[in-house]
Coordinates of C-alpha atoms in Angstrom, one line a residue:
X20 CA -135.8 -27.2 -38.0
X21 CA -135.1 -31.0 -38.4
X22 CA -133.4 -32.8 -41.2
X23 CA -135.5 -34.1 -43.9
X24 CA -133.6 -36.9 -45.5
X25 CA -136.4 -38.5 -47.4
X26 CA -136.2 -35.3 -49.7
X27 CA -132.7 -34.3 -49.5
X28 CA -131.6 -37.8 -50.7
X29 CA -133.8 -37.2 -53.9
X30 CA -132.1 -33.8 -54.5
X31 CA -128.4 -34.7 -53.6
X32 CA -127.8 -36.4 -57.1
X33 CA -128.8 -33.4 -59.0
X34 CA -126.9 -30.8 -56.9
X35 CA -124.6 -29.0 -59.4
X36 CA -126.1 -30.8 -62.3
X37 CA -127.6 -28.8 -65.3
X38 CA -131.1 -29.6 -64.3
X39 CA -133.7 -27.2 -62.6
X40 CA -134.7 -28.5 -59.3
X41 CA -138.4 -27.7 -58.6
X42 CA -139.8 -28.2 -55.1
X43 CA -143.6 -28.5 -55.2
X44 CA -146.1 -28.9 -52.4
X45 CA -148.9 -27.2 -50.6
X46 CA -148.2 -24.0 -48.7
X47 CA -146.4 -24.2 -45.3
X48 CA -145.3 -28.0 -45.9
X49 CA -141.6 -27.2 -45.6
X50 CA -140.5 -26.2 -49.1
X51 CA -138.5 -23.1 -48.0
X52 CA -137.1 -25.2 -45.2
X53 CA -135.8 -27.6 -47.7
X54 CA -134.1 -25.2 -49.7
X55 CA -132.5 -24.1 -46.4
X56 CA -131.3 -27.5 -45.8
X57 CA -129.9 -27.7 -49.5
X58 CA -128.0 -24.4 -48.6
X59 CA -126.4 -25.7 -45.7
X60 CA -125.4 -28.8 -47.4
X61 CA -123.5 -26.5 -50.0
X62 CA -121.9 -24.7 -47.3
X63 CA -120.7 -27.9 -45.7
X64 CA -119.4 -28.6 -49.3
X65 CA -117.4 -25.3 -49.2
X66 CA -119.7 -23.1 -51.3
X67 CA -119.4 -19.5 -50.1
X68 CA -122.4 -17.5 -48.9
X69 CA -121.9 -15.0 -51.5
X70 CA -122.2 -17.6 -54.3
X71 CA -125.8 -18.3 -53.3
X72 CA -128.7 -16.1 -54.1
X73 CA -132.0 -16.5 -52.2
X74 CA -135.1 -14.7 -53.4
X75 CA -138.3 -15.3 -51.7
X76 CA -140.9 -13.8 -54.1
X77 CA -143.8 -13.6 -51.5
X78 CA -141.7 -11.1 -49.3
X79 CA -143.0 -7.7 -49.5
X80 CA -139.5 -6.3 -50.1
X81 CA -139.2 -8.3 -53.2
X82 CA -142.9 -7.4 -54.8
X83 CA -140.8 -5.5 -57.7
X84 CA -139.1 -8.7 -58.6
X85 CA -142.3 -10.4 -59.9
X86 CA -141.5 -8.3 -62.9
X87 CA -139.5 -10.8 -65.0
X88 CA -137.1 -8.1 -66.3
X89 CA -136.3 -6.8 -62.9
X90 CA -135.6 -10.2 -61.6
X91 CA -133.3 -10.8 -64.5
X92 CA -131.3 -7.7 -63.8
X93 CA -130.8 -8.5 -60.2
X94 CA -129.8 -12.3 -61.0
X95 CA -127.3 -10.8 -63.8
X96 CA -125.6 -8.4 -61.3
X97 CA -124.9 -11.3 -58.9
X98 CA -123.9 -13.7 -61.7
X99 CA -121.4 -11.0 -62.9
X100 CA -119.8 -11.1 -59.6
X101 CA -119.2 -14.7 -59.5
X102 CA -116.0 -14.4 -61.3
X103 CA -116.1 -17.8 -62.8
X104 CA -117.3 -19.7 -59.7
X105 CA -120.4 -21.8 -59.7
X106 CA -123.5 -19.9 -58.8
X107 CA -126.6 -21.4 -56.8
X108 CA -129.9 -19.5 -57.3
X109 CA -133.0 -20.2 -55.1
X110 CA -136.2 -18.7 -56.1
X111 CA -139.0 -19.3 -53.8
X112 CA -142.8 -19.3 -54.9
X113 CA -141.7 -18.8 -58.7
X114 CA -145.3 -18.7 -59.8
X115 CA -145.4 -15.3 -58.5
X116 CA -143.4 -14.2 -61.4
X117 CA -145.0 -13.4 -64.6
X118 CA -143.8 -15.5 -67.6
X119 CA -141.4 -17.3 -65.3
X120 CA -141.2 -20.3 -67.4
X121 CA -139.6 -18.3 -70.3
X122 CA -137.2 -16.5 -67.6
X123 CA -135.9 -19.5 -65.8
X124 CA -134.4 -21.6 -68.6
X125 CA -132.9 -18.5 -70.1
X126 CA -131.2 -17.7 -66.6
X127 CA -129.7 -21.3 -66.6
X128 CA -128.5 -21.0 -70.1
X129 CA -126.9 -17.4 -70.0
X130 CA -125.2 -17.7 -66.6
X131 CA -124.5 -21.6 -66.0
X132 CA -125.9 -21.5 -62.7
X133 CA -127.5 -24.0 -60.5
X134 CA -131.3 -23.3 -60.1
X135 CA -133.6 -24.4 -57.3
X136 CA -137.4 -23.3 -57.5
X137 CA -140.4 -23.8 -55.1
X138 CA -144.2 -23.5 -56.1
X139 CA -147.3 -24.1 -54.3
X140 CA -149.3 -24.5 -57.3
X141 CA -148.9 -27.7 -59.6
X142 CA -150.7 -26.1 -62.4
X143 CA -147.6 -24.0 -63.0
X144 CA -145.7 -27.2 -64.2
X145 CA -147.8 -26.9 -67.3
X146 CA -147.1 -28.6 -70.7
X147 CA -145.8 -25.2 -71.8
X148 CA -143.3 -25.2 -69.2
X149 CA -142.3 -28.6 -70.0
X150 CA -141.8 -27.5 -73.6
X151 CA -139.6 -24.7 -72.6
X152 CA -137.4 -26.9 -70.6
X153 CA -137.3 -30.1 -72.8
X154 CA -136.7 -32.4 -69.9
X155 CA -134.2 -30.2 -68.1
X156 CA -135.8 -30.3 -64.8
X157 CA -136.8 -32.5 -61.8
X158 CA -139.6 -32.2 -59.5
X159 CA -139.4 -33.1 -55.8
X160 CA -142.9 -33.2 -54.2
X161 CA -142.8 -32.1 -50.5
X162 CA -145.6 -33.0 -47.9
X163 CA -146.3 -32.0 -44.2
X164 CA -144.3 -34.1 -41.7
X165 CA -144.9 -38.1 -42.0
X166 CA -145.5 -39.6 -38.7
X167 CA -141.9 -40.7 -38.3
X168 CA -140.7 -37.0 -38.8
X169 CA -143.5 -35.9 -36.4
X170 CA -142.3 -38.4 -33.7
X171 CA -138.6 -37.3 -34.2
X172 CA -139.7 -33.5 -33.9
X173 CA -141.3 -34.2 -30.6
X174 CA -138.5 -36.2 -29.2
X175 CA -136.1 -33.1 -30.1
X176 CA -138.6 -30.8 -28.4
X177 CA -138.2 -33.0 -25.2
X178 CA -141.9 -34.3 -25.2
X179 CA -142.1 -37.5 -23.2
X180 CA -144.8 -39.7 -24.6
X181 CA -145.6 -43.2 -25.9
X182 CA -145.9 -43.7 -29.7
X183 CA -149.6 -44.3 -29.2
X184 CA -149.9 -41.0 -27.6
X185 CA -148.0 -39.1 -30.3
X186 CA -150.1 -40.9 -33.1
X187 CA -153.5 -39.7 -31.2
X188 CA -152.2 -36.1 -31.6
X189 CA -150.8 -36.7 -35.1
X190 CA -154.1 -38.3 -36.5
X191 CA -156.2 -35.3 -35.4
X192 CA -153.8 -32.3 -36.0
X193 CA -151.7 -33.6 -38.7
X194 CA -148.0 -32.8 -39.6
X195 CA -147.7 -29.1 -40.7
X196 CA -144.2 -28.1 -39.2
X197 CA -145.4 -24.8 -37.5
X198 CA -147.6 -26.6 -35.2
X199 CA -144.7 -27.5 -32.9
X200 CA -144.4 -23.6 -32.2
X201 CA -147.9 -23.8 -30.8
X202 CA -147.1 -26.8 -28.6
X203 CA -149.9 -28.6 -30.4
X204 CA -152.5 -26.8 -28.5
X205 CA -155.6 -28.0 -30.2
X206 CA -157.4 -24.5 -30.6
X207 CA -154.4 -22.4 -31.8
X208 CA -153.5 -25.1 -33.9
X209 CA -157.1 -25.3 -35.6
X210 CA -156.9 -21.5 -36.1
X211 CA -153.5 -21.7 -37.8
X212 CA -154.6 -24.7 -40.2
X213 CA -157.6 -22.7 -41.0
X214 CA -155.5 -19.9 -42.0
X215 CA -153.4 -22.2 -44.3
X216 CA -156.6 -23.4 -45.7
X217 CA -158.0 -19.9 -46.3
X218 CA -154.7 -18.9 -48.0
X219 CA -154.6 -22.1 -50.4
X220 CA -158.3 -21.4 -51.4
X221 CA -157.9 -17.5 -51.9
X222 CA -154.3 -17.4 -53.5
X223 CA -153.7 -20.7 -55.1
X224 CA -157.4 -21.6 -56.1
X225 CA -159.5 -18.4 -56.4
X226 CA -157.0 -15.7 -57.5
X227 CA -154.7 -17.9 -59.5
X228 CA -157.4 -19.7 -61.3
X229 CA -159.5 -16.5 -61.6
X230 CA -162.6 -18.3 -60.1
X231 CA -165.6 -15.9 -60.3
X232 CA -168.0 -17.7 -57.9
X233 CA -165.8 -18.3 -55.0
X234 CA -168.9 -19.0 -52.7
X235 CA -169.6 -22.0 -54.6
X236 CA -166.1 -23.3 -54.3
X237 CA -166.5 -22.5 -50.5
X238 CA -169.5 -24.9 -50.4
X239 CA -168.1 -27.8 -52.4
X240 CA -164.6 -28.1 -50.7
X241 CA -165.9 -28.8 -47.3
X242 CA -168.0 -31.6 -48.7
X243 CA -165.0 -33.0 -50.4
X244 CA -162.8 -32.8 -47.4
X245 CA -165.4 -34.5 -45.3
X246 CA -165.6 -37.3 -47.8
X247 CA -162.0 -38.0 -48.3
X248 CA -161.4 -41.8 -49.2
X249 CA -165.2 -42.2 -50.4
X250 CA -166.1 -42.9 -54.0
X251 CA -166.3 -39.7 -56.1
X252 CA -168.9 -38.8 -58.5
X253 CA -169.4 -35.3 -60.1
X254 CA -173.2 -36.3 -60.7
X255 CA -173.8 -37.3 -57.1
X256 CA -172.2 -34.2 -55.8
X257 CA -174.5 -32.0 -58.2
X258 CA -177.6 -33.7 -56.8
X259 CA -176.3 -33.4 -53.1
X260 CA -175.8 -29.6 -53.5
X261 CA -179.2 -29.4 -55.4
X262 CA -180.6 -30.7 -52.2
X263 CA -179.0 -27.7 -50.3
X264 CA -180.6 -25.2 -52.8
X265 CA -177.0 -24.7 -54.3
X266 CA -177.0 -24.9 -58.2
X267 CA -173.9 -26.3 -59.8
X268 CA -173.0 -28.3 -62.9
X269 CA -171.1 -31.4 -63.1
X270 CA -168.6 -29.5 -65.3
X271 CA -168.0 -27.0 -62.4
X272 CA -167.6 -29.8 -60.0
X273 CA -165.0 -31.4 -61.9
X274 CA -163.3 -27.9 -62.6
X275 CA -163.1 -27.2 -59.0
X276 CA -161.8 -30.6 -58.2
X277 CA -159.0 -30.0 -60.6
X278 CA -158.1 -26.6 -59.1
X279 CA -158.0 -28.1 -55.7
X280 CA -155.8 -30.9 -57.0
X281 CA -153.4 -28.3 -58.9
X282 CA -153.2 -26.4 -55.4
X283 CA -151.9 -29.6 -53.8
X284 CA -154.8 -29.7 -51.6
X285 CA -156.3 -33.0 -53.0
X286 CA -154.8 -36.1 -54.5
X287 CA -156.6 -38.6 -56.8
X288 CA -156.5 -42.2 -56.7
X289 CA -157.8 -43.9 -59.9
X290 CA -159.8 -47.0 -59.7
X291 CA -158.2 -50.1 -61.5
X292 CA -159.7 -53.5 -62.4
X293 CA -157.4 -55.8 -60.7
X294 CA -158.1 -58.7 -63.4
X295 CA -158.1 -56.7 -66.6
X296 CA -156.0 -53.7 -65.4
X297 CA -158.5 -51.5 -66.8
X298 CA -158.6 -47.9 -65.4
X299 CA -162.0 -46.7 -64.7
X300 CA -162.7 -43.1 -65.9
X301 CA -165.1 -42.5 -62.9
X302 CA -165.4 -43.6 -59.3
X303 CA -162.2 -42.4 -58.3
X304 CA -161.2 -41.3 -54.7
X305 CA -159.6 -38.1 -53.4
X306 CA -157.5 -37.7 -50.4
X307 CA -156.4 -34.6 -48.5
X308 CA -152.7 -33.3 -48.3
X309 CA -153.1 -33.4 -44.4
X310 CA -155.6 -34.8 -42.0
X311 CA -155.2 -31.7 -39.9
X312 CA -156.8 -29.6 -42.4
X313 CA -159.8 -32.0 -42.3
X314 CA -160.1 -31.6 -38.5
X315 CA -159.8 -27.8 -38.8
X316 CA -162.5 -27.4 -41.8
X317 CA -164.7 -30.3 -40.9
X318 CA -163.9 -31.9 -37.5
X319 CA -164.7 -35.5 -36.6
X320 CA -161.2 -36.9 -37.2
X321 CA -161.7 -39.1 -34.3
X322 CA -165.1 -40.0 -35.1
X323 CA -164.3 -40.9 -38.7
X324 CA -161.1 -42.7 -37.9
X325 CA -161.4 -45.2 -40.8
X326 CA -161.3 -42.2 -43.5
X327 CA -158.4 -40.5 -41.5
X328 CA -156.3 -43.8 -41.4
X329 CA -156.7 -44.2 -45.1
X330 CA -155.7 -40.8 -45.8
X331 CA -152.6 -41.1 -43.7
X332 CA -151.5 -44.4 -45.5
X333 CA -152.2 -42.9 -48.8
X334 CA -149.9 -40.0 -48.1
X335 CA -147.1 -42.2 -46.8
X336 CA -147.2 -43.9 -50.1
X337 CA -147.0 -40.7 -52.0
X338 CA -144.1 -39.4 -49.9
X339 CA -141.9 -42.4 -50.8
X340 CA -142.6 -41.9 -54.5
X341 CA -145.3 -44.6 -55.0
X342 CA -148.0 -44.4 -57.5
X343 CA -151.2 -45.4 -55.9
X344 CA -154.5 -46.6 -57.2
X345 CA -157.9 -48.2 -55.7
X346 CA -158.3 -51.9 -56.8
X347 CA -161.8 -53.5 -57.7
X348 CA -161.6 -57.1 -57.6
X349 CA -164.6 -59.3 -58.5
X350 CA -165.3 -62.3 -56.3
X351 CA -164.3 -65.8 -57.7
X352 CA -167.0 -68.3 -57.9
X353 CA -166.1 -71.8 -56.9
X354 CA -162.3 -71.6 -57.7
X355 CA -163.2 -70.5 -61.4
X356 CA -162.2 -67.5 -63.3
X357 CA -165.8 -66.3 -63.4
X358 CA -166.6 -63.3 -61.5
X359 CA -169.6 -62.6 -59.2
X360 CA -170.7 -59.6 -57.2
X361 CA -170.1 -59.5 -53.6
X362 CA -173.1 -59.1 -51.0
X363 CA -175.0 -56.3 -52.1
X364 CA -173.8 -56.1 -55.7
X365 CA -170.2 -54.8 -54.6
X366 CA -166.9 -56.1 -55.7
X367 CA -164.1 -56.6 -53.2
X368 CA -162.2 -53.5 -53.1
X369 CA -158.5 -53.5 -52.4
X370 CA -157.8 -50.1 -50.6
X371 CA -154.5 -49.4 -52.3
X372 CA -152.2 -51.0 -55.1
X373 CA -149.0 -49.0 -55.0
X374 CA -146.3 -49.4 -57.8
X375 CA -142.7 -48.2 -57.9
X376 CA -140.6 -49.2 -60.7
X377 CA -140.9 -53.0 -60.7
X378 CA -142.2 -53.1 -57.2
X379 CA -145.8 -53.5 -56.2
X380 CA -147.7 -53.6 -52.9
X381 CA -151.3 -54.3 -52.0
X382 CA -152.7 -52.7 -48.8
X383 CA -155.9 -52.9 -46.9
X384 CA -156.5 -50.4 -44.1
X385 CA -158.9 -50.4 -41.3
X386 CA -159.3 -49.2 -37.8
X387 CA -159.6 -52.5 -35.8
X388 CA -160.0 -56.2 -36.7
X389 CA -162.8 -56.5 -34.3
X390 CA -164.5 -59.6 -35.3
X391 CA -164.4 -62.7 -37.6
X392 CA -166.5 -60.7 -40.4
X393 CA -164.1 -57.7 -40.4
X394 CA -161.1 -60.1 -40.5
X395 CA -162.7 -61.8 -43.6
X396 CA -163.5 -58.4 -45.3
X397 CA -159.9 -57.0 -45.0
X398 CA -157.9 -60.4 -45.6
X399 CA -160.3 -62.2 -48.2
X400 CA -159.7 -59.8 -51.3
X401 CA -155.7 -60.3 -50.7
X402 CA -156.0 -63.9 -50.2
X403 CA -158.0 -64.4 -53.7
X404 CA -155.3 -62.1 -55.3
X405 CA -153.1 -64.2 -57.7
X406 CA -149.9 -62.2 -57.1
X407 CA -146.5 -62.9 -55.5
X408 CA -146.2 -59.0 -54.4
X409 CA -146.3 -58.1 -50.7
X410 CA -149.7 -57.9 -49.3
X411 CA -150.5 -56.1 -46.1
X412 CA -153.4 -55.5 -43.8
X413 CA -152.8 -52.4 -41.6
X414 CA -154.8 -51.7 -38.5
X415 CA -154.4 -50.3 -34.8
X416 CA -154.6 -53.7 -33.5
X417 CA -151.6 -54.8 -31.3
X418 CA -152.0 -58.6 -31.8
X419 CA -150.3 -59.8 -35.0
X420 CA -152.9 -61.4 -37.2
X421 CA -150.8 -62.2 -40.2
X422 CA -152.1 -65.2 -42.2
X423 CA -151.8 -67.1 -45.4
X424 CA -149.0 -65.2 -46.7
X425 CA -150.6 -61.8 -45.8
X426 CA -148.7 -59.6 -43.2
X427 CA -150.7 -57.7 -40.6
X428 CA -149.1 -54.6 -39.2
X429 CA -149.9 -52.0 -36.6
X430 CA -150.2 -48.7 -38.7
X431 CA -148.1 -46.9 -36.2
X432 CA -145.3 -49.5 -36.6
X433 CA -145.6 -49.6 -40.3
X434 CA -145.3 -45.7 -40.6
X435 CA -142.3 -45.6 -38.2
X436 CA -140.6 -48.2 -40.5
X437 CA -141.8 -46.9 -43.7
X438 CA -138.3 -45.7 -44.7
X439 CA -137.2 -49.2 -44.8
X440 CA -140.4 -50.7 -46.1
X441 CA -141.3 -48.2 -48.9
X442 CA -137.9 -46.6 -49.5

């Protein structure tokens, strides 16, 4: 187990405060381990073990506690023994409890205890729950290991390798924490990742959302996973599946994409017109919670390296709390404000526009700046952008090609320095 300061630093200001801490994220991303780290911090502050109650609601022995009345009785019995001391309650996979959104606020109010929850499905943070809590909660989103965490873990495990060698493993197998126990052996890792995928699909999508046609979902998801970072269109997916003799409506496509997003499997990036700031209601892009799942489900991470690099950078921005959109920027004609289409009728796309409070970043991501046409394609949209915010081109090149105020960085270095650059 390694320390995860990126998440602990977000939780610390709320420890002991009358707000419910909710840790969300895809299954096996480290949510339960994060709660262990919080408990260790509490012990270091002098909190007794008996003043903490930990209930994992997916453990078979606790299956009866999915009944909210029985869970209430157990918490009450523990709280009554605190004798005026502060109590700390940890409920793992809270969405397993019926009507939990009514139970949890009541526990906080009645017993004056500090509550920490985890959940694997974002849908459980519904508007109904927000109404019950009335702003008395904070959400911390947890992801599989970042590249810097991945490198630190491998160093702790005594693995001798270069940064480049570590990244070669990371971009294929990803950052799910348990992979270290498999020594990153490719075949066992892929089997484990497939088991995560199957569990997410079955428990957090099919069962939780009562999906009747699981086979249709099974046909759609691999297509979405294969096409991460590509422009999404419900209509085009409908036509594509029809070509495979699979009948699905646009409405069903959109529903299943939302279900995958609720399960923290996919993340959406809206497309924004850089000039007008207009958000387009279509042509957004979707990214996967971990590139290792793509390798397990679809393969070809090394062959589709541009997509994988996009996905890795997108997730790194999310880890650090940035809101990320895709930028559409028309070409400028002869220095005027009139816009024109790029070759082939396309506008110049900016891969990511990241916003965090008053800060903003513009980023282009590519595999290699192999020739002048590639350099122009990546740098030109940023050069034409009238903004003083930082602009980056990220690639796997070792040579620094920074120019005209645009910083060029090796993606590996950018990821290792992300705590300073993005924090």
